[in-house]
Short mmCIF file of C-alpha atoms in Angstrom, two decimals:
data_model
loop_
_atom_site.label_atom_id
_atom_site.label_comp_id
_atom_site.label_asym_id
_atom_site.label_seq_id
_atom_site.Cartn_x
_atom_site.Cartn_y
_atom_site.Cartn_z
CA MET E 1 0.00 0.00 0.00
CA SER E 2 1.50 3.31 -1.10
CA VAL E 3 1.19 6.20 1.35
CA ARG E 4 1.46 9.87 0.35
CA VAL E 5 2.52 12.27 3.12
CA GLY E 6 2.07 16.02 3.35
CA VAL E 7 4.35 17.76 5.85
CA ALA E 8 3.13 20.96 7.55
CA GLY E 9 5.54 23.27 9.36
CA VAL E 10 8.90 22.90 7.63
CA ALA E 11 11.08 25.42 9.45
CA GLY E 12 12.13 22.92 12.12
CA MET E 13 11.00 19.39 13.00
CA GLY E 14 9.09 19.10 9.76
CA LEU E 15 12.40 18.82 7.92
CA ALA E 16 13.12 15.58 9.81
CA HIS E 17 9.82 14.14 8.55
CA ILE E 18 10.53 15.20 4.97
CA ILE E 19 13.72 13.15 5.24
CA GLY E 20 12.36 10.35 7.43
CA PHE E 21 9.07 9.22 5.92
CA PRO E 22 10.53 8.38 2.47
CA GLN E 23 12.94 5.97 4.19
CA ILE E 24 9.91 3.70 4.66
CA ASP E 25 9.08 1.45 1.71
CA ASP E 26 6.49 2.91 -0.67
CA VAL E 27 6.05 6.16 1.28
CA ARG E 28 6.48 9.50 -0.50
CA VAL E 29 6.33 13.14 0.58
CA THR E 30 4.02 14.60 -2.04
CA ALA E 31 3.26 18.00 -0.46
CA ILE E 32 4.85 20.48 1.93
CA CYS E 33 3.18 23.40 3.67
CA ASP E 34 4.30 26.50 5.54
CA PRO E 35 3.01 30.09 5.61
CA TRP E 36 6.60 31.35 5.66
CA PRO E 37 7.79 31.42 2.00
CA LYS E 38 11.48 31.24 2.93
CA ALA E 39 10.97 28.06 4.97
CA LEU E 40 8.93 26.57 2.16
CA ALA E 41 11.62 27.35 -0.40
CA ASN E 42 14.36 25.89 1.79
CA ALA E 43 12.38 22.69 2.42
CA ALA E 44 11.73 22.24 -1.29
CA GLY E 45 15.38 21.30 -1.69
CA LEU E 46 14.66 18.14 0.31
CA ALA E 47 11.45 17.36 -1.56
CA PRO E 48 11.80 18.85 -5.05
CA ASP E 49 8.83 16.90 -6.43
CA ALA E 50 6.44 17.87 -3.65
CA GLU E 51 3.68 20.39 -4.27
CA ARG E 52 4.06 23.54 -2.15
CA PHE E 53 1.23 25.08 -0.11
CA GLU E 54 1.09 28.10 2.17
CA ALA E 55 -2.37 27.23 3.55
CA PHE E 56 -2.85 24.01 5.54
CA ASP E 57 -6.50 23.51 4.55
CA GLU E 58 -5.58 23.74 0.88
CA MET E 59 -3.01 20.98 1.27
CA CYS E 60 -5.54 18.81 3.11
CA GLY E 61 -8.11 19.30 0.36
CA SER E 62 -5.72 18.93 -2.56
CA GLY E 63 -6.17 15.20 -3.10
CA LEU E 64 -2.40 14.84 -3.14
CA VAL E 65 -1.96 13.31 0.32
CA ASP E 66 -3.27 10.38 2.35
CA THR E 67 -1.81 11.59 5.62
CA VAL E 68 -0.27 14.71 7.10
CA ALA E 69 2.69 15.15 9.42
CA ILE E 70 2.08 18.24 11.58
CA ALA E 71 5.10 20.11 12.95
CA THR E 72 3.52 23.53 13.35
CA PRO E 73 3.62 25.65 16.55
CA ASN E 74 1.72 24.16 19.49
CA ALA E 75 -1.25 26.52 19.36
CA LEU E 76 -2.07 25.39 15.79
CA HIS E 77 -2.19 21.67 16.52
CA THR E 78 -5.85 21.51 17.52
CA ALA E 79 -7.10 23.26 14.39
CA ASN E 80 -4.64 21.40 12.14
CA VAL E 81 -5.54 17.95 13.45
CA ARG E 82 -9.25 18.73 13.22
CA CYS E 83 -8.88 20.02 9.66
CA ALA E 84 -6.98 16.91 8.57
CA LEU E 85 -9.45 14.50 10.16
CA ASP E 86 -12.38 16.37 8.63
CA ALA E 87 -10.65 15.90 5.26
CA GLY E 88 -10.41 12.15 5.88
CA LEU E 89 -6.65 12.10 6.38
CA HIS E 90 -4.54 10.10 8.82
CA VAL E 91 -2.45 12.31 11.13
CA TYR E 92 1.04 12.25 12.59
CA CYS E 93 1.27 15.20 15.00
CA GLU E 94 4.31 16.40 16.87
CA LYS E 95 3.93 16.82 20.62
CA PRO E 96 1.84 18.02 22.29
CA LEU E 97 -1.43 16.93 20.69
CA ALA E 98 -2.90 20.19 22.03
CA ASN E 99 -2.13 22.71 24.74
CA THR E 100 -5.11 21.85 26.96
CA VAL E 101 -6.65 18.63 28.17
CA ALA E 102 -10.06 19.79 26.93
CA ASP E 103 -8.78 20.05 23.36
CA CYS E 104 -6.94 16.72 23.66
CA ARG E 105 -10.09 14.94 24.81
CA ALA E 106 -12.12 16.47 21.99
CA LEU E 107 -9.54 15.43 19.38
CA ALA E 108 -9.42 11.90 20.81
CA ASP E 109 -13.20 11.63 20.39
CA LEU E 110 -13.01 13.01 16.86
CA ALA E 111 -10.24 10.61 15.83
CA SER E 112 -12.19 7.68 17.25
CA SER E 113 -15.39 8.60 15.44
CA ALA E 114 -13.50 9.21 12.18
CA GLY E 115 -11.79 5.81 12.32
CA LEU E 116 -8.48 7.34 11.23
CA ALA E 117 -4.97 6.73 12.53
CA VAL E 118 -3.54 9.52 14.70
CA GLN E 119 -0.03 9.16 16.10
CA ILE E 120 1.66 11.68 18.40
CA GLY E 121 5.44 12.14 18.09
CA PHE E 122 6.56 10.89 21.51
CA GLN E 123 9.71 9.23 20.23
CA HIS E 124 11.16 8.43 23.66
CA ARG E 125 8.85 5.44 23.99
CA PHE E 126 10.79 3.71 21.23
CA GLN E 127 14.13 4.11 23.03
CA HIS E 128 15.14 0.65 24.22
CA GLY E 129 15.86 1.80 27.78
CA TYR E 130 12.34 3.14 28.28
CA ALA E 131 10.73 0.19 26.51
CA SER E 132 12.69 -2.30 28.64
CA ALA E 133 11.75 -0.43 31.83
CA LYS E 134 8.09 -0.56 30.80
CA ARG E 135 8.34 -4.30 30.21
CA LEU E 136 10.04 -5.00 33.55
CA VAL E 137 7.57 -2.94 35.57
CA THR E 138 4.39 -4.16 33.88
CA SER E 139 5.49 -7.82 33.95
CA GLY E 140 5.19 -7.79 37.74
CA GLU E 141 8.64 -9.25 38.34
CA MET E 142 9.75 -6.06 40.12
CA GLY E 143 6.83 -6.18 42.54
CA VAL E 144 4.57 -3.25 43.38
CA MET E 145 5.93 0.21 42.49
CA GLN E 146 6.38 2.48 45.51
CA ARG E 147 8.21 5.57 44.19
CA ALA E 148 8.77 7.13 40.78
CA ASP E 149 10.89 10.20 40.08
CA LEU E 150 11.54 12.13 36.86
CA ARG E 151 14.45 14.52 36.42
CA ALA E 152 14.41 16.31 33.06
CA SER E 153 17.06 19.00 33.38
CA ASP E 154 18.87 18.21 30.11
CA TRP E 155 16.95 20.81 28.11
CA PHE E 156 19.21 23.87 28.45
CA ARG E 157 17.97 26.68 26.22
CA PRO E 158 19.67 30.10 25.84
CA ASN E 159 17.62 33.26 25.63
CA ALA E 160 18.20 33.29 21.86
CA TYR E 161 15.96 30.20 21.61
CA PHE E 162 12.96 32.30 22.61
CA ALA E 163 14.04 35.34 20.62
CA LYS E 164 14.28 33.29 17.41
CA ARG E 165 10.71 31.97 17.66
CA LYS E 166 8.77 34.40 19.84
CA TRP E 167 5.73 32.12 20.11
CA ARG E 168 7.79 29.84 22.38
CA ALA E 169 7.74 32.52 25.10
CA THR E 170 3.95 32.94 25.39
CA TRP E 171 1.29 30.95 27.23
CA GLU E 172 -1.22 31.52 24.46
CA GLN E 173 0.99 30.06 21.73
CA ALA E 174 3.24 27.56 23.52
CA GLY E 175 0.82 26.41 26.22
CA GLY E 176 3.63 26.35 28.78
CA GLY E 177 7.37 26.20 29.13
CA VAL E 178 9.82 23.41 29.80
CA LEU E 179 7.21 20.88 30.95
CA ILE E 180 5.05 21.02 27.83
CA MET E 181 7.62 22.20 25.27
CA GLN E 182 10.61 19.98 26.07
CA ALA E 183 10.29 17.64 29.05
CA ILE E 184 6.91 16.39 27.87
CA HIS E 185 8.89 13.70 26.02
CA GLN E 186 10.17 12.24 29.31
CA LEU E 187 6.87 12.98 31.03
CA ASP E 188 5.01 10.89 28.46
CA ALA E 189 7.41 7.95 28.87
CA PHE E 190 7.30 8.32 32.66
CA LEU E 191 3.48 8.24 32.79
CA TRP E 192 3.44 5.37 30.27
CA ILE E 193 5.20 3.35 32.97
CA THR E 194 3.61 4.75 36.16
CA GLY E 195 0.08 5.52 35.06
CA THR E 196 -1.69 8.80 35.86
CA PRO E 197 -1.34 10.27 39.36
CA SER E 198 -4.42 11.09 41.42
CA ARG E 199 -3.07 14.38 42.82
CA VAL E 200 -0.41 16.95 41.86
CA THR E 201 1.16 19.68 44.00
CA ALA E 202 3.55 21.97 42.15
CA ARG E 203 5.63 25.15 41.98
CA ALA E 204 6.93 26.84 38.83
CA TRP E 205 9.15 29.84 38.08
CA SER E 206 10.02 32.00 35.09
CA GLY E 207 13.15 34.10 35.41
CA ARG E 208 13.83 35.25 31.84
CA PRO E 209 12.99 38.74 30.59
CA ASP E 210 10.04 38.86 28.18
CA VAL E 211 9.29 35.15 28.64
CA GLN E 212 5.91 34.26 30.15
CA VAL E 213 6.31 30.49 30.37
CA GLU E 214 8.11 28.61 33.13
CA ASP E 215 11.76 27.60 32.87
CA ASP E 216 11.91 25.74 36.19
CA VAL E 217 9.25 23.46 37.68
CA TYR E 218 8.87 20.95 40.52
CA ALA E 219 5.88 18.74 41.30
CA VAL E 220 4.97 16.15 43.92
CA LEU E 221 2.81 13.31 42.62
CA GLU E 222 0.43 11.10 44.57
CA PHE E 223 -1.01 7.94 43.02
CA ALA E 224 -3.91 5.74 43.99
CA GLY E 225 -2.72 2.96 46.28
CA GLY E 226 -0.06 5.06 47.99
CA LYS E 227 2.60 5.27 45.29
CA ARG E 228 4.29 8.68 45.14
CA GLY E 229 6.82 10.54 43.06
CA MET E 230 8.35 13.80 41.92
CA ILE E 231 8.96 15.73 38.71
CA SER E 232 11.79 18.20 38.21
CA ALA E 233 12.38 19.97 34.90
CA THR E 234 14.32 23.03 33.78
CA THR E 235 15.87 24.78 30.79
CA LEU E 236 18.44 26.56 32.98
CA ASP E 237 20.91 23.81 33.93
CA PRO E 238 24.09 23.50 31.79
CA ALA E 239 24.92 20.21 33.58
CA GLY E 240 21.41 18.75 33.46
CA GLU E 241 20.47 15.11 33.09
CA ASN E 242 17.74 12.89 31.72
CA ARG E 243 16.87 10.40 34.46
CA LEU E 244 13.89 8.34 35.58
CA ASP E 245 13.91 6.26 38.78
CA PHE E 246 11.37 3.59 39.67
CA THR E 247 11.50 1.89 43.06
CA CYS E 248 9.42 -1.24 43.55
CA ASP E 249 9.20 -3.50 46.58
CA GLY E 250 11.35 -6.09 44.82
CA GLY E 251 13.96 -3.92 43.09
CA ALA E 252 14.60 -0.62 41.36
CA LEU E 253 15.20 0.69 37.85
CA ARG E 254 17.09 3.74 36.64
CA VAL E 255 16.74 5.00 33.09
CA TRP E 256 19.64 7.37 32.56
CA GLY E 257 19.72 8.72 29.04
CA ASP E 258 19.74 5.61 26.87
CA ARG E 259 21.07 3.41 29.71
CA LEU E 260 18.95 1.17 31.91
CA ARG E 261 20.25 -0.11 35.25
CA ARG E 262 18.53 -2.47 37.66
CA ALA E 263 19.01 -2.79 41.43
CA ARG E 264 18.36 -6.12 43.14
CA TRP E 265 18.10 -7.04 46.82
CA ASP E 266 17.06 -10.06 48.83
CA GLY E 267 13.41 -10.20 49.79
CA THR E 268 11.09 -7.22 49.67
CA THR E 269 11.48 -3.71 51.02
CA GLN E 270 8.93 -4.45 53.73
CA GLN E 271 10.84 -7.54 54.83
CA MET E 272 14.03 -5.48 55.19
CA LEU E 273 12.18 -2.79 57.14
CA ASP E 274 10.75 -5.42 59.50
CA GLU E 275 13.72 -7.76 59.88
CA ARG E 276 16.95 -5.75 59.75
CA THR E 277 18.40 -4.95 63.16
CA ASN E 278 21.43 -2.81 62.29
CA LEU E 279 20.18 0.72 62.84
CA PHE E 280 22.46 2.48 60.36
CA GLU E 281 23.85 0.00 57.83
CA ALA E 282 22.43 0.25 54.34
CA PRO E 283 21.09 -3.07 53.04
CA PRO E 284 23.14 -4.84 50.36
CA VAL E 285 22.05 -3.83 46.87
CA GLU E 286 23.51 -5.06 43.58
CA TRP E 287 23.30 -2.88 40.49
CA GLU E 288 23.51 -4.33 36.99
CA ASP E 289 23.28 -2.95 33.48
CA VAL E 290 20.21 -4.30 31.77
CA ALA E 291 20.88 -5.19 28.16
CA PRO E 292 18.09 -3.49 26.18
CA ALA E 293 16.26 -5.16 23.34
CA GLY E 294 18.80 -3.71 20.92
CA ASP E 295 21.67 -1.26 20.66
CA ALA E 296 21.29 2.26 22.04
CA MET E 297 19.20 4.31 19.64
CA THR E 298 19.95 7.77 18.35
CA TYR E 299 17.26 10.45 18.39
CA ASP E 300 16.83 10.06 14.63
CA ALA E 301 16.37 6.31 15.05
CA CYS E 302 13.65 6.88 17.66
CA VAL E 303 11.86 9.31 15.33
CA ALA E 304 12.11 6.76 12.52
CA ALA E 305 10.62 4.06 14.76
CA CYS E 306 7.69 6.31 15.62
CA GLU E 307 7.11 7.07 11.93
CA ARG E 308 7.26 3.38 11.01
CA ASP E 309 4.76 2.48 13.72
CA PHE E 310 2.39 5.11 12.32
CA ILE E 311 2.65 3.91 8.71
CA ASP E 312 2.26 0.29 9.84
CA SER E 313 -0.88 1.22 11.77
CA ILE E 314 -2.40 2.63 8.58
CA ARG E 315 -1.51 -0.43 6.54
CA ALA E 316 -2.58 -2.90 9.23
CA GLU E 317 -5.70 -0.89 10.12
CA ARG E 318 -4.77 -0.85 13.80
CA THR E 319 -4.46 1.83 16.46
CA PRO E 320 -1.03 3.52 16.52
CA SER E 321 1.09 3.00 19.64
CA ILE E 322 0.67 6.62 20.78
CA ASP E 323 -2.89 7.54 19.91
CA PRO E 324 -4.72 10.66 21.18
CA ASN E 325 -5.90 8.94 24.37
CA GLU E 326 -2.30 8.03 25.20
CA ALA E 327 -1.06 11.50 24.33
CA THR E 328 -3.70 13.20 26.48
CA ARG E 329 -2.17 11.84 29.70
CA SER E 330 0.97 14.01 29.60
CA VAL E 331 -0.97 17.16 28.72
CA GLU E 332 -3.42 16.48 31.55
CA VAL E 333 -0.61 16.17 34.09
CA ALA E 334 1.20 19.23 32.69
CA ASN E 335 -2.03 21.23 32.94
CA ALA E 336 -2.50 20.01 36.53
CA VAL E 337 1.05 21.10 37.38
CA TYR E 338 0.43 24.57 35.96
CA LEU E 339 -2.90 24.92 37.75
CA SER E 340 -1.38 23.87 41.07
CA ALA E 341 1.54 26.26 40.61
CA LEU E 342 -0.88 29.09 39.83
CA THR E 343 -3.28 28.48 42.73
CA GLY E 344 -0.79 27.20 45.30
CA GLU E 345 -3.14 24.28 46.00
CA PRO E 346 -3.05 20.54 45.20
CA VAL E 347 -4.97 19.56 42.06
CA ASP E 348 -6.85 16.29 41.79
CA LEU E 349 -7.03 14.16 38.65
CA PRO E 350 -8.87 13.46 36.41
CA LEU E 351 -8.43 17.15 35.78
CA ASP E 352 -11.45 19.42 35.60
CA ALA E 353 -10.83 20.83 32.12
CA SER E 354 -13.10 23.82 32.67
CA ALA E 355 -11.18 24.80 35.82
CA TYR E 356 -7.95 24.85 33.82
CA ASP E 357 -9.47 26.79 30.94
CA ASP E 358 -10.94 29.36 33.32
CA ALA E 359 -7.56 29.87 35.02
CA PHE E 360 -5.53 30.22 31.84
#
C-alpha cells in the first residue's frame, strides 16, 4: 500500500519528517506546507517533487496526500488535526497533541469517530531503555511500584531560543514552558510506565525577561494505592540530566539517558524494614546494566521508529502506539502542574478541564 505524506511546518521538526518518511518502503512526501515562504523554499530542496502550499487547509483538500505530518507551533495543533481528520486524512502530529486537556479529549473523540490513525510524536517510547523499563515494571517481576521520580534537566535553552521563535515565550501560543515544550517527552514515557497520578502539587518559576512560560518546575505526585513521586524539569541547567527512577518492593530501575540499570536485593522492602536490626547500615544492593532489546538508539532512530509504527498502523488498520488517548495523559498532568503552581493548591485528577481553561 502506497502512502502519500504532506508535511506541515517545515522550518524545524518538519524537515526531519521530509527526510524520514521516504525511508519507509512505498512512502512519499508529495506535499509540503508553511506560511513562511522562505521556509517553504528551503524545504523544497529536500522534496523537489512535492507540491508547495502556504495554507494548511488547501493541502488537506488537494487530493495529493493520504496523511499529514504536523510540525507547526503548538497553538495550531488543535485546528490542524481537526482540519486533517475532517478531510479524511490520517495524522502524525508532533507533541503536544494540544495545549489543553479539553482540546486533547475532543480530538481523541473526533479521531475515534472518524476511524483514522492519529499518532503523536513521543519518540522516547521507542528508546530501548524506556521500553525495557516498561516491560520489567508491567510484567510484575519487580513487585509493586512504591516511588517514581523524573528529572528532566537536560533541556538547556539560551535566551536566543525564545528570541528566534517568539511564540515559544507565550502561554497563548506555547501552552507552557519546559514541561510542555521539552520535558513532555520524558513525562510521556514516565506516565506510560507509572500511570496517571491522582493528585499533583507543584511550583513553577520563570526568570527570563520577556518570557511568560516557566523555565523551572517541581511537582509532587500522589497515586492511587499510595505510590508517590516527583517531577523536576528546567531549561536553565548546563549540567542537566535525563533520568527516571522507579522503586518497587522487589527492586529498582534507573533510566539514565539511553542506559537502563537495575538494582536487586534479597526479599522485599517491607521484609528489610521489619527484619533488619542494624540501625544504620544500608542493606546490600547489587546494580547491573540491563541489556536493552537492541543497541542504544539515536534520536533520529527513535523518530524513525515512531514514523514506522504510524505507517504500519495505517496499513494494518490498527491503532497507533501513541494515539490521542495516550497523548492526552501528559498534557493532563502538565495542565494540573500549571494549575497547582498558579493556585498554590493541590490539584486532583482526572483534571477538571473547565477549571484549567478558566484559570488560563
